PDB file of C-alpha atoms and ligand atoms in Angstrom:
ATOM      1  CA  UNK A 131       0.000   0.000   0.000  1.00  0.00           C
ATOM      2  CA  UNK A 132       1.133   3.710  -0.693  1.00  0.00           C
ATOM      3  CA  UNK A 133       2.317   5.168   2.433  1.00  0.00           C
ATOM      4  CA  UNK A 134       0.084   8.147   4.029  1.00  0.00           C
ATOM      5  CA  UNK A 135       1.675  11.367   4.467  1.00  0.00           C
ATOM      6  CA  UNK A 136       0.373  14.089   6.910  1.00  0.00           C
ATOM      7  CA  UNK A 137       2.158  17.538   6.942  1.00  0.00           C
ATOM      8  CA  UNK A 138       1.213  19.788  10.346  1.00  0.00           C
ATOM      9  CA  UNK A 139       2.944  22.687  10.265  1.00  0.00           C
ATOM     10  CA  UNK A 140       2.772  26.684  12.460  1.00  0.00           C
ATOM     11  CA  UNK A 141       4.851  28.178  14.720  1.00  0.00           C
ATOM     12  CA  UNK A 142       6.456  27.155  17.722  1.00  0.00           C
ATOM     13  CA  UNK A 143       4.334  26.104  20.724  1.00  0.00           C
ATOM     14  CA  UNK A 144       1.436  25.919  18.721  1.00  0.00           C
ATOM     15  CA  UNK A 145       0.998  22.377  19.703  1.00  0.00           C
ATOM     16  CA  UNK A 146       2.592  20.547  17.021  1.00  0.00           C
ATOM     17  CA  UNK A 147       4.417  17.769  18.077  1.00  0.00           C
ATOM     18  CA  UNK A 148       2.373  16.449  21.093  1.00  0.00           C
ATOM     19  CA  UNK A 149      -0.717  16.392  18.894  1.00  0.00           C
ATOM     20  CA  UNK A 150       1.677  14.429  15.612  1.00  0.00           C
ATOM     21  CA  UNK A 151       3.226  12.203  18.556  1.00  0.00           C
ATOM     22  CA  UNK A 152      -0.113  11.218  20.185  1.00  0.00           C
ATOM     23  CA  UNK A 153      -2.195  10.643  16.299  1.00  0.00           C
ATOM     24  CA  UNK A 154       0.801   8.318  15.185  1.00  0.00           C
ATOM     25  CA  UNK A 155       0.683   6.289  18.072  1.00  0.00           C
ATOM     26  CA  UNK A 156      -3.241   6.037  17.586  1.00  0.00           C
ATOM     27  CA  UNK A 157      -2.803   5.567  13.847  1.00  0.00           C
ATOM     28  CA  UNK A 158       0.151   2.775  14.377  1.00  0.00           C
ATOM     29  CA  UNK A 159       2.164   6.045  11.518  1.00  0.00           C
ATOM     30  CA  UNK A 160       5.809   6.995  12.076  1.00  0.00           C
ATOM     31  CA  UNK A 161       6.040  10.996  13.494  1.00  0.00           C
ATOM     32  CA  UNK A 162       8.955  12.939  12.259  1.00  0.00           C
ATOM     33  CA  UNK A 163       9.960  15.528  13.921  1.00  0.00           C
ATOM     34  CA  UNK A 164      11.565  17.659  11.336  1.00  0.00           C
ATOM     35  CA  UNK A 165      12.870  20.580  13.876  1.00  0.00           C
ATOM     36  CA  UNK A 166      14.688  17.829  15.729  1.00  0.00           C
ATOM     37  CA  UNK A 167      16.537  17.582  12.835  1.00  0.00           C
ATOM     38  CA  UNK A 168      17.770  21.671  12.468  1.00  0.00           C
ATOM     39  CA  UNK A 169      18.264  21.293  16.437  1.00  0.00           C
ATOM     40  CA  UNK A 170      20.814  18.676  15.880  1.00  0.00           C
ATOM     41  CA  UNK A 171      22.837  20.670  13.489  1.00  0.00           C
ATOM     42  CA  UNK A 172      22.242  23.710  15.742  1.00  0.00           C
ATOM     43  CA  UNK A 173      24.079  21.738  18.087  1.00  0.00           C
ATOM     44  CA  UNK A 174      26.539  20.437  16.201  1.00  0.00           C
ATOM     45  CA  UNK A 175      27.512  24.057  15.004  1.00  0.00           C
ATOM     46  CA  UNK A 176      27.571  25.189  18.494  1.00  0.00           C
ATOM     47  CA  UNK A 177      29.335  22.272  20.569  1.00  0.00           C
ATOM     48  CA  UNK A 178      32.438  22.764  17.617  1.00  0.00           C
ATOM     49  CA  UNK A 179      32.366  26.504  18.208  1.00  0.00           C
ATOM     50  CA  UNK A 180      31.330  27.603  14.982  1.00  0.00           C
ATOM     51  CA  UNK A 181      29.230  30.668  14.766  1.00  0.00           C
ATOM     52  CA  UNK A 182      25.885  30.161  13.725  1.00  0.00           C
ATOM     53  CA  UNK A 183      25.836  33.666  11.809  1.00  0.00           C
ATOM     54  CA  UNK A 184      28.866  32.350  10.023  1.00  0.00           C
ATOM     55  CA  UNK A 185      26.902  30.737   6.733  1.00  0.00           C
ATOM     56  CA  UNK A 186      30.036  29.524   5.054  1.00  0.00           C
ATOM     57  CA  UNK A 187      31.275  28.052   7.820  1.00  0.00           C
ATOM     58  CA  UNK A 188      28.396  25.450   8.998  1.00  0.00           C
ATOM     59  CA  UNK A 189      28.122  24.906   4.962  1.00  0.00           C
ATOM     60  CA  UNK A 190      31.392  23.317   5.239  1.00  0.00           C
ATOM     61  CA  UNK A 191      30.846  20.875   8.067  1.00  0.00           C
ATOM     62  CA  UNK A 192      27.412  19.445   6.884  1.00  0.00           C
ATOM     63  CA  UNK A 193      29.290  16.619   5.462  1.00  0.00           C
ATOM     64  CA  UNK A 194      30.257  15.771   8.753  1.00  0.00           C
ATOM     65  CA  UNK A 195      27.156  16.069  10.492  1.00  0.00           C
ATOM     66  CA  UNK A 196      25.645  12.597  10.434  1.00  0.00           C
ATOM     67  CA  UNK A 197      21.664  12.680  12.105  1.00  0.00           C
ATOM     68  CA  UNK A 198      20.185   9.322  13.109  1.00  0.00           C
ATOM     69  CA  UNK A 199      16.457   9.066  13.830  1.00  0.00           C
ATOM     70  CA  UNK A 200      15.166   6.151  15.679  1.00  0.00           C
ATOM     71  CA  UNK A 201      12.571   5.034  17.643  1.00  0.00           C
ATOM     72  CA  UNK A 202      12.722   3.449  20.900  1.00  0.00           C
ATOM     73  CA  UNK A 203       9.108   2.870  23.163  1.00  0.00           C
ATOM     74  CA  UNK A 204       7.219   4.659  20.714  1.00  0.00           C
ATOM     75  CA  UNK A 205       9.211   8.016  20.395  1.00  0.00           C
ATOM     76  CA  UNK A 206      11.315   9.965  18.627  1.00  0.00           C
ATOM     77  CA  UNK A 207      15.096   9.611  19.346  1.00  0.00           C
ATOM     78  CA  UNK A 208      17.810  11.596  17.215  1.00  0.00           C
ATOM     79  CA  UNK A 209      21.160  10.984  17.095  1.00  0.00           C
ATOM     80  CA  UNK A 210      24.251  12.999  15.900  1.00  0.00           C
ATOM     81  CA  UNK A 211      27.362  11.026  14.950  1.00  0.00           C
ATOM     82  CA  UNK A 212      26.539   8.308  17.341  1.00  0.00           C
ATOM     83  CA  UNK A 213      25.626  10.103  20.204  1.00  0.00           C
ATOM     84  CA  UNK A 214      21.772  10.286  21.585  1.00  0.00           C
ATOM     85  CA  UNK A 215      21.163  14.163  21.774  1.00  0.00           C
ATOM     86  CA  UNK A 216      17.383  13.637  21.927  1.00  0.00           C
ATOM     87  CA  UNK A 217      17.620  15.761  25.528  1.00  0.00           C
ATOM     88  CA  UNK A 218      20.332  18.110  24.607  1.00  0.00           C
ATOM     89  CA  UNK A 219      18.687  19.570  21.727  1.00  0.00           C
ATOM     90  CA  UNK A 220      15.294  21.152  23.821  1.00  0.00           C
ATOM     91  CA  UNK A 221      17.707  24.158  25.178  1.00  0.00           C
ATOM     92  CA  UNK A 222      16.740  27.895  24.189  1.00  0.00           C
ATOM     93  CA  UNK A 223      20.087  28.473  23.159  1.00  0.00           C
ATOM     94  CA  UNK A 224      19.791  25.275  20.607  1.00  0.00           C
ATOM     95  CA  UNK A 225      16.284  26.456  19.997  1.00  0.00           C
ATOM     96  CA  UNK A 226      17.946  29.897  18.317  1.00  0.00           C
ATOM     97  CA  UNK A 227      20.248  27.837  16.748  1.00  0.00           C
ATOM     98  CA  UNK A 228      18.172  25.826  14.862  1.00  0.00           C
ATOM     99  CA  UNK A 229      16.110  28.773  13.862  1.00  0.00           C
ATOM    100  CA  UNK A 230      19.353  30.461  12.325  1.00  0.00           C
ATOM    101  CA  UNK A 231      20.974  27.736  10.938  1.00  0.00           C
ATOM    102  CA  UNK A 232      17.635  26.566   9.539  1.00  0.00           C
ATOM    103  CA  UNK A 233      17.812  30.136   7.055  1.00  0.00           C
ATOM    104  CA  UNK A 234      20.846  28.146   4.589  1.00  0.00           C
ATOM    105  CA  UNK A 235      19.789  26.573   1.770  1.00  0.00           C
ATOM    106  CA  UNK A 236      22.105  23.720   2.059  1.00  0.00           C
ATOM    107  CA  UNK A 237      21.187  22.867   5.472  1.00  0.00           C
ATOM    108  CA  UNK A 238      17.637  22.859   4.025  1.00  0.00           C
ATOM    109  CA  UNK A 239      18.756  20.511   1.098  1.00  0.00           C
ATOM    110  CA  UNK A 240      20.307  18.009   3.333  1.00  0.00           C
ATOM    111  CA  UNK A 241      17.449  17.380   5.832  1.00  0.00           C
ATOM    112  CA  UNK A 242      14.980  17.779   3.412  1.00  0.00           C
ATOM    113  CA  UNK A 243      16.189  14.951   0.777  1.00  0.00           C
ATOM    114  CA  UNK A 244      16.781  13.259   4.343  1.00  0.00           C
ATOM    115  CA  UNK A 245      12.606  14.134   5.049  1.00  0.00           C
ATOM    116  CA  UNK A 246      11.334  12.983   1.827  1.00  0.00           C
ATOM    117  CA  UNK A 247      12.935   9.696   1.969  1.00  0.00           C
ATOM    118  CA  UNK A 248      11.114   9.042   5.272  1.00  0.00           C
ATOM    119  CA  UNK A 249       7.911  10.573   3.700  1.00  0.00           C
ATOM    120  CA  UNK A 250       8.024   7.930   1.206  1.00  0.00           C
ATOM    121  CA  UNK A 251       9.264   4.746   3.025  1.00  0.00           C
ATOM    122  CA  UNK A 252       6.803   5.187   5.699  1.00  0.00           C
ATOM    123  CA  UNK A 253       3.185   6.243   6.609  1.00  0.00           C
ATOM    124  CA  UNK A 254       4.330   9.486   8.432  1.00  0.00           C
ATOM    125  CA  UNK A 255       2.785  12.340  10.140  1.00  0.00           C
ATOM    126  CA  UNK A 256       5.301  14.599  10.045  1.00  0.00           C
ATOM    127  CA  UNK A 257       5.401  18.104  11.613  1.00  0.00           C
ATOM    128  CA  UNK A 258       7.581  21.419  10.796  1.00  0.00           C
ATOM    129  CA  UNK A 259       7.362  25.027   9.085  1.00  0.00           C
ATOM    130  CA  UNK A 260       7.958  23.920   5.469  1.00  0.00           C
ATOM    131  CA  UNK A 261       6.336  20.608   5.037  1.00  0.00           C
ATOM    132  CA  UNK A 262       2.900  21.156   2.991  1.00  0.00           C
ATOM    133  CA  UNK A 263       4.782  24.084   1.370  1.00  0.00           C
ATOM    134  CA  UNK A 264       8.093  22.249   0.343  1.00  0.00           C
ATOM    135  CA  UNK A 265       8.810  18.840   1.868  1.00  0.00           C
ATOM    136  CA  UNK A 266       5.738  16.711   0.965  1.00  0.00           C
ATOM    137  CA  UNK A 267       4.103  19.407  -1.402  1.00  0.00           C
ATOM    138  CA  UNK A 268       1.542  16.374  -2.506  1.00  0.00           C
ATOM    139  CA  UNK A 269       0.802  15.058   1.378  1.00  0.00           C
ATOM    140  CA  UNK A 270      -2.713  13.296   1.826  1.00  0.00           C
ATOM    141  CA  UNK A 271      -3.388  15.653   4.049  1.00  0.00           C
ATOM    142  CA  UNK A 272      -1.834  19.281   4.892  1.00  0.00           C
ATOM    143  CA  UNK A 273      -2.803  21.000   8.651  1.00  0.00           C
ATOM    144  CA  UNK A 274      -1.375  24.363   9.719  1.00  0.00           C
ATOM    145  CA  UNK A 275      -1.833  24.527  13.274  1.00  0.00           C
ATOM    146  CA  UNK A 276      -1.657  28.164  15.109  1.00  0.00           C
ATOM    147  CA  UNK A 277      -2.346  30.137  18.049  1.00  0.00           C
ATOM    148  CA  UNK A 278      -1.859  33.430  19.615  1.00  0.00           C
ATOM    149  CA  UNK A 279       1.980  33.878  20.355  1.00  0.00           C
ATOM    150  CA  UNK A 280       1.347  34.612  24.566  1.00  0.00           C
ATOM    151  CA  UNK A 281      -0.564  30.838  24.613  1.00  0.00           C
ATOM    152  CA  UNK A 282       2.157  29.094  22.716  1.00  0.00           C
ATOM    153  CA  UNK A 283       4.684  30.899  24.684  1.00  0.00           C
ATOM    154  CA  UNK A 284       2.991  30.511  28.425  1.00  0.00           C
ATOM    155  CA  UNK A 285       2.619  26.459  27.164  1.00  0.00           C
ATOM    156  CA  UNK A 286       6.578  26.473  26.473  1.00  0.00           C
ATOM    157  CA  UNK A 287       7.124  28.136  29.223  1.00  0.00           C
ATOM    158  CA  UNK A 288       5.667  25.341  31.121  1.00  0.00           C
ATOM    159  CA  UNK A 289       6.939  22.975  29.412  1.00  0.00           C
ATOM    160  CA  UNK A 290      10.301  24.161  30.220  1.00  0.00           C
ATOM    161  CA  UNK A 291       9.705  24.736  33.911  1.00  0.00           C
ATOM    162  CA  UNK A 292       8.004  21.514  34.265  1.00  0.00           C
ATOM    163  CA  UNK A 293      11.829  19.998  32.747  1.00  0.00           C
ATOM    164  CA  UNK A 294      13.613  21.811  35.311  1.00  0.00           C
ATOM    165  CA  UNK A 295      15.174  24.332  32.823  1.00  0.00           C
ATOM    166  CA  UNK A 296      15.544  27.870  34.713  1.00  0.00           C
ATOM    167  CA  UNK A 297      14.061  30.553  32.356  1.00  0.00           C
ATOM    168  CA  UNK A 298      10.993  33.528  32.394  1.00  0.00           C
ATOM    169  CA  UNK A 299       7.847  33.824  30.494  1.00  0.00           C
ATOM    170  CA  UNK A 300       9.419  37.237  29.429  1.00  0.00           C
ATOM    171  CA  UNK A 301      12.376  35.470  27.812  1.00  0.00           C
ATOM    172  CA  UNK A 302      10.395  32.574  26.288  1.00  0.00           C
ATOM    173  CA  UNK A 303       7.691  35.024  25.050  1.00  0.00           C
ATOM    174  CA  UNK A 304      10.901  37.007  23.529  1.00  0.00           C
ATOM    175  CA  UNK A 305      12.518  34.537  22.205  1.00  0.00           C
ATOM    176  CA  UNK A 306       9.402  33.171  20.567  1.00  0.00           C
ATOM    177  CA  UNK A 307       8.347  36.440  19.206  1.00  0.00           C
ATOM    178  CA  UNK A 308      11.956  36.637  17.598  1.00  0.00           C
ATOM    179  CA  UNK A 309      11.795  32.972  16.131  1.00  0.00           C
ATOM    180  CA  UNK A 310       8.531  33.581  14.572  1.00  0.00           C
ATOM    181  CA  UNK A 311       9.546  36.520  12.534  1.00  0.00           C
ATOM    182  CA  UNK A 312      12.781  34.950  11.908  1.00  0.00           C
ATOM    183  CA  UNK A 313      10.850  31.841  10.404  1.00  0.00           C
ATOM    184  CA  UNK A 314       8.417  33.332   8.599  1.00  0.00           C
ATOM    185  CA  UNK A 315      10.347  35.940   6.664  1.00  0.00           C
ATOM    186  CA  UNK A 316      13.927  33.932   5.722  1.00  0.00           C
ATOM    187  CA  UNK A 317      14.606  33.735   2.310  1.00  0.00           C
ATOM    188  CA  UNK A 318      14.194  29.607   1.604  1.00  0.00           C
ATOM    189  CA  UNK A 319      11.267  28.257   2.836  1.00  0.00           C
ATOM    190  CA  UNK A 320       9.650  30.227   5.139  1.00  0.00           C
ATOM    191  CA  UNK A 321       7.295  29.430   7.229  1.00  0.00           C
ATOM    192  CA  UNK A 322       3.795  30.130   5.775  1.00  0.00           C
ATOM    193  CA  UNK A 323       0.540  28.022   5.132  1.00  0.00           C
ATOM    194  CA  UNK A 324       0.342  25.795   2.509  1.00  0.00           C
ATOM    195  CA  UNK A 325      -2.973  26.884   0.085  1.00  0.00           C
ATOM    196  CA  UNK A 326      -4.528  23.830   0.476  1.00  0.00           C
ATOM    197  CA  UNK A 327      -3.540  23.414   4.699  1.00  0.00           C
ATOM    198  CA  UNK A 328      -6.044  23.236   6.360  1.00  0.00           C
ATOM    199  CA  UNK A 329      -5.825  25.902   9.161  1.00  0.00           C
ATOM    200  CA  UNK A 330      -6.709  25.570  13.075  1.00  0.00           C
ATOM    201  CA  UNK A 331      -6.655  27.705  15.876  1.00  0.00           C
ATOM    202  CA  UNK A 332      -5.422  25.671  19.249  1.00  0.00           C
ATOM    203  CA  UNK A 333      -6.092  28.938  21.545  1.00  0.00           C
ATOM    204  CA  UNK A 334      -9.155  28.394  22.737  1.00  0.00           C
ATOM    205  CA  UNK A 335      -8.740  24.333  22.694  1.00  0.00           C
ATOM    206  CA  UNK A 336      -7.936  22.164  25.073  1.00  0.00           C
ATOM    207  CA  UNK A 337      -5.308  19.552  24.176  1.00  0.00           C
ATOM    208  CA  UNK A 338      -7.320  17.010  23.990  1.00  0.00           C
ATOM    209  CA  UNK A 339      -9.908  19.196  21.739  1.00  0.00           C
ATOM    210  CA  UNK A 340      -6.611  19.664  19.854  1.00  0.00           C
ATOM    211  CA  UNK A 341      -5.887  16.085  18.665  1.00  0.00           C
ATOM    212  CA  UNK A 342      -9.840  15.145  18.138  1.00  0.00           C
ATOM    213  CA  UNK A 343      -9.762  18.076  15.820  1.00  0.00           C
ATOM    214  CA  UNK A 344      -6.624  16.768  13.861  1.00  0.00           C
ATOM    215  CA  UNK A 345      -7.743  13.438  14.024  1.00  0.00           C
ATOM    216  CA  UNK A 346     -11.229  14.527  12.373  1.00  0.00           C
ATOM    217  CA  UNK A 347      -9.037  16.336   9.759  1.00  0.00           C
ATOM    218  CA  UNK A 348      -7.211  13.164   8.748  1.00  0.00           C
ATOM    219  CA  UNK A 349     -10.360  10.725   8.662  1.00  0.00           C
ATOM    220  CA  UNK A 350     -12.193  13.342   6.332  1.00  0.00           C
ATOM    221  CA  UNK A 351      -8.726  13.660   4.407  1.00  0.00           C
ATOM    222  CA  UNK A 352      -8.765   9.834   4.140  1.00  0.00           C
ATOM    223  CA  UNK A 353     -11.193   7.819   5.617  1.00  0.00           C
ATOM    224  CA  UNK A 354      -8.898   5.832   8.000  1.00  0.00           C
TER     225      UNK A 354
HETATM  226  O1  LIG B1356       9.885  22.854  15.624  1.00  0.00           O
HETATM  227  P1  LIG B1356      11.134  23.324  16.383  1.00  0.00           P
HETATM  228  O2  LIG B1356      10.882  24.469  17.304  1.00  0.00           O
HETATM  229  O3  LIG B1356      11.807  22.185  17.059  1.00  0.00           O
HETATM  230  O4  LIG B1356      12.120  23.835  15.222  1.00  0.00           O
HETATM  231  C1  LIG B1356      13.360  24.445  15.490  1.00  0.00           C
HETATM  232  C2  LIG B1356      13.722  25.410  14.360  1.00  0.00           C
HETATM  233  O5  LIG B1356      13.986  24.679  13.165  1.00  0.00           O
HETATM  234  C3  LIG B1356      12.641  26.415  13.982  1.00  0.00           C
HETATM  235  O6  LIG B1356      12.843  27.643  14.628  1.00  0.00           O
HETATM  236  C4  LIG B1356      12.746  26.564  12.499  1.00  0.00           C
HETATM  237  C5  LIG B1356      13.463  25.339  12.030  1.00  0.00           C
HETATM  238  N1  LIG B1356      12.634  24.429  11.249  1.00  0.00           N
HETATM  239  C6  LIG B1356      12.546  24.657   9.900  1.00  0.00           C
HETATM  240  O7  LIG B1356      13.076  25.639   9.393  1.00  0.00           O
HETATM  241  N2  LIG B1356      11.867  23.783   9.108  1.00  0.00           N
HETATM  242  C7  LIG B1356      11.255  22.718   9.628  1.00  0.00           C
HETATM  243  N3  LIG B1356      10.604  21.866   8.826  1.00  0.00           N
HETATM  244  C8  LIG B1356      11.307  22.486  11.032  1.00  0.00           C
HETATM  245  C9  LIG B1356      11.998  23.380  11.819  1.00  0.00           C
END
């Protein structure tokens, strides 16, 4: 049988990957986690000391950078040449990394090609900024999922409290604000909805409102 694709992309915090991670378990599909991916070359850039504003330099490690994706008791692991960074990528600092890093083309080229394969191999729901737009631009079905940037970034900020991380809403909210304009108005790719996405509001929604809405989407999309 053809494999499925769903694309669900939107900003940070806007409830992306818990709702992706929860349907795929329900629908037996593989999630991909497409910003784990920029994360890991955020770090990668960052642990050898390379500035991330420095284009030409992270363009000439990429060939080094080697990103695993595996999955152990349902979820998502990543590693980076061999090591499991699935924890160390979830910093703020990593988090602006990605973002910047994620503005070169040929970082985009790599994990994309790297994206698509998955996309085709297996029945994926697969969640990021570009994804209806770029990666799977013929997905089964296509879901941009928003909200207003002081939810996303009060959830985050919990999030991150709840892990133990020591940060304010004021610097989460900030740092949000900054990744969302960064995102959405980069040269390659930026983050926008897809014409045919489907578009939902998670504000107002509980999370379990959240998935039942996405999960709707699919069935209508295609009937499983
Ligand atoms: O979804 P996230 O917050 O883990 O993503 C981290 C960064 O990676 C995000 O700021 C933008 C970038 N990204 C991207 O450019 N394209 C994707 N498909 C996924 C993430």
């Amino acid at each position: 049988m053809k494999s499925v694709q769903v694309a669900i992309d939107g900003p940070s915090g806007a409830g992306k990957s818990t709702i992706a991670k929860e349907l795929s378990k329900k629908l037996g599909f593989v999630y991909i986690d497409t910003g784990a991916m920029y994360r890991a070359v955020g770090l990668y850039v960052v642990n050898k000391g390379i500035s991330i504003h420095d284009e030409a330099g992270v363009v000439a490690v990429l060939d080094d950078i080697d990103i695993d994706i595996y999955y152990k008791d349902e979820l998502q692991h990543i590693n980076l040449c061999g090591e499991d960074v699935t924890h160390l990528i979830r910093t703020p600092e990593i988090s602006m990394a990605a973002s910047k890093v994620s503005s070169y083309m040929k970082v985009r080229e790599k994990l994309v090609d790297m994206q698509r394969k998955l996309g085709e191999k297996y029945s994926v729901i697969m969640d990021g900024r570009d994804i209806g737009t770029c990666v799977l631009p013929n997905a089964n079905v296509k879901i941009y999922l928003t909200a207003d940037v002081k939810v996303r970034a009060k959830r985050r900020f919990d999030e991150l409290i709840e892990k133990g991380q020591d940060v304010t809403y004021e610097y989460v909210l900030s740092d949000m604000e900054k990744r969302d304009y960064d995102d959405s108005h980069r040269e390659h790719s930026p983050l926008r909805r897809a014409d045919d996405a489907i578009e939902l509001d998670t504000a107002d929604l509980t999370l379990e409102e959240s998935i039942a809405a996405v999960r709707r989407i699919i069935s209508e999309r295609t009937g499983i």
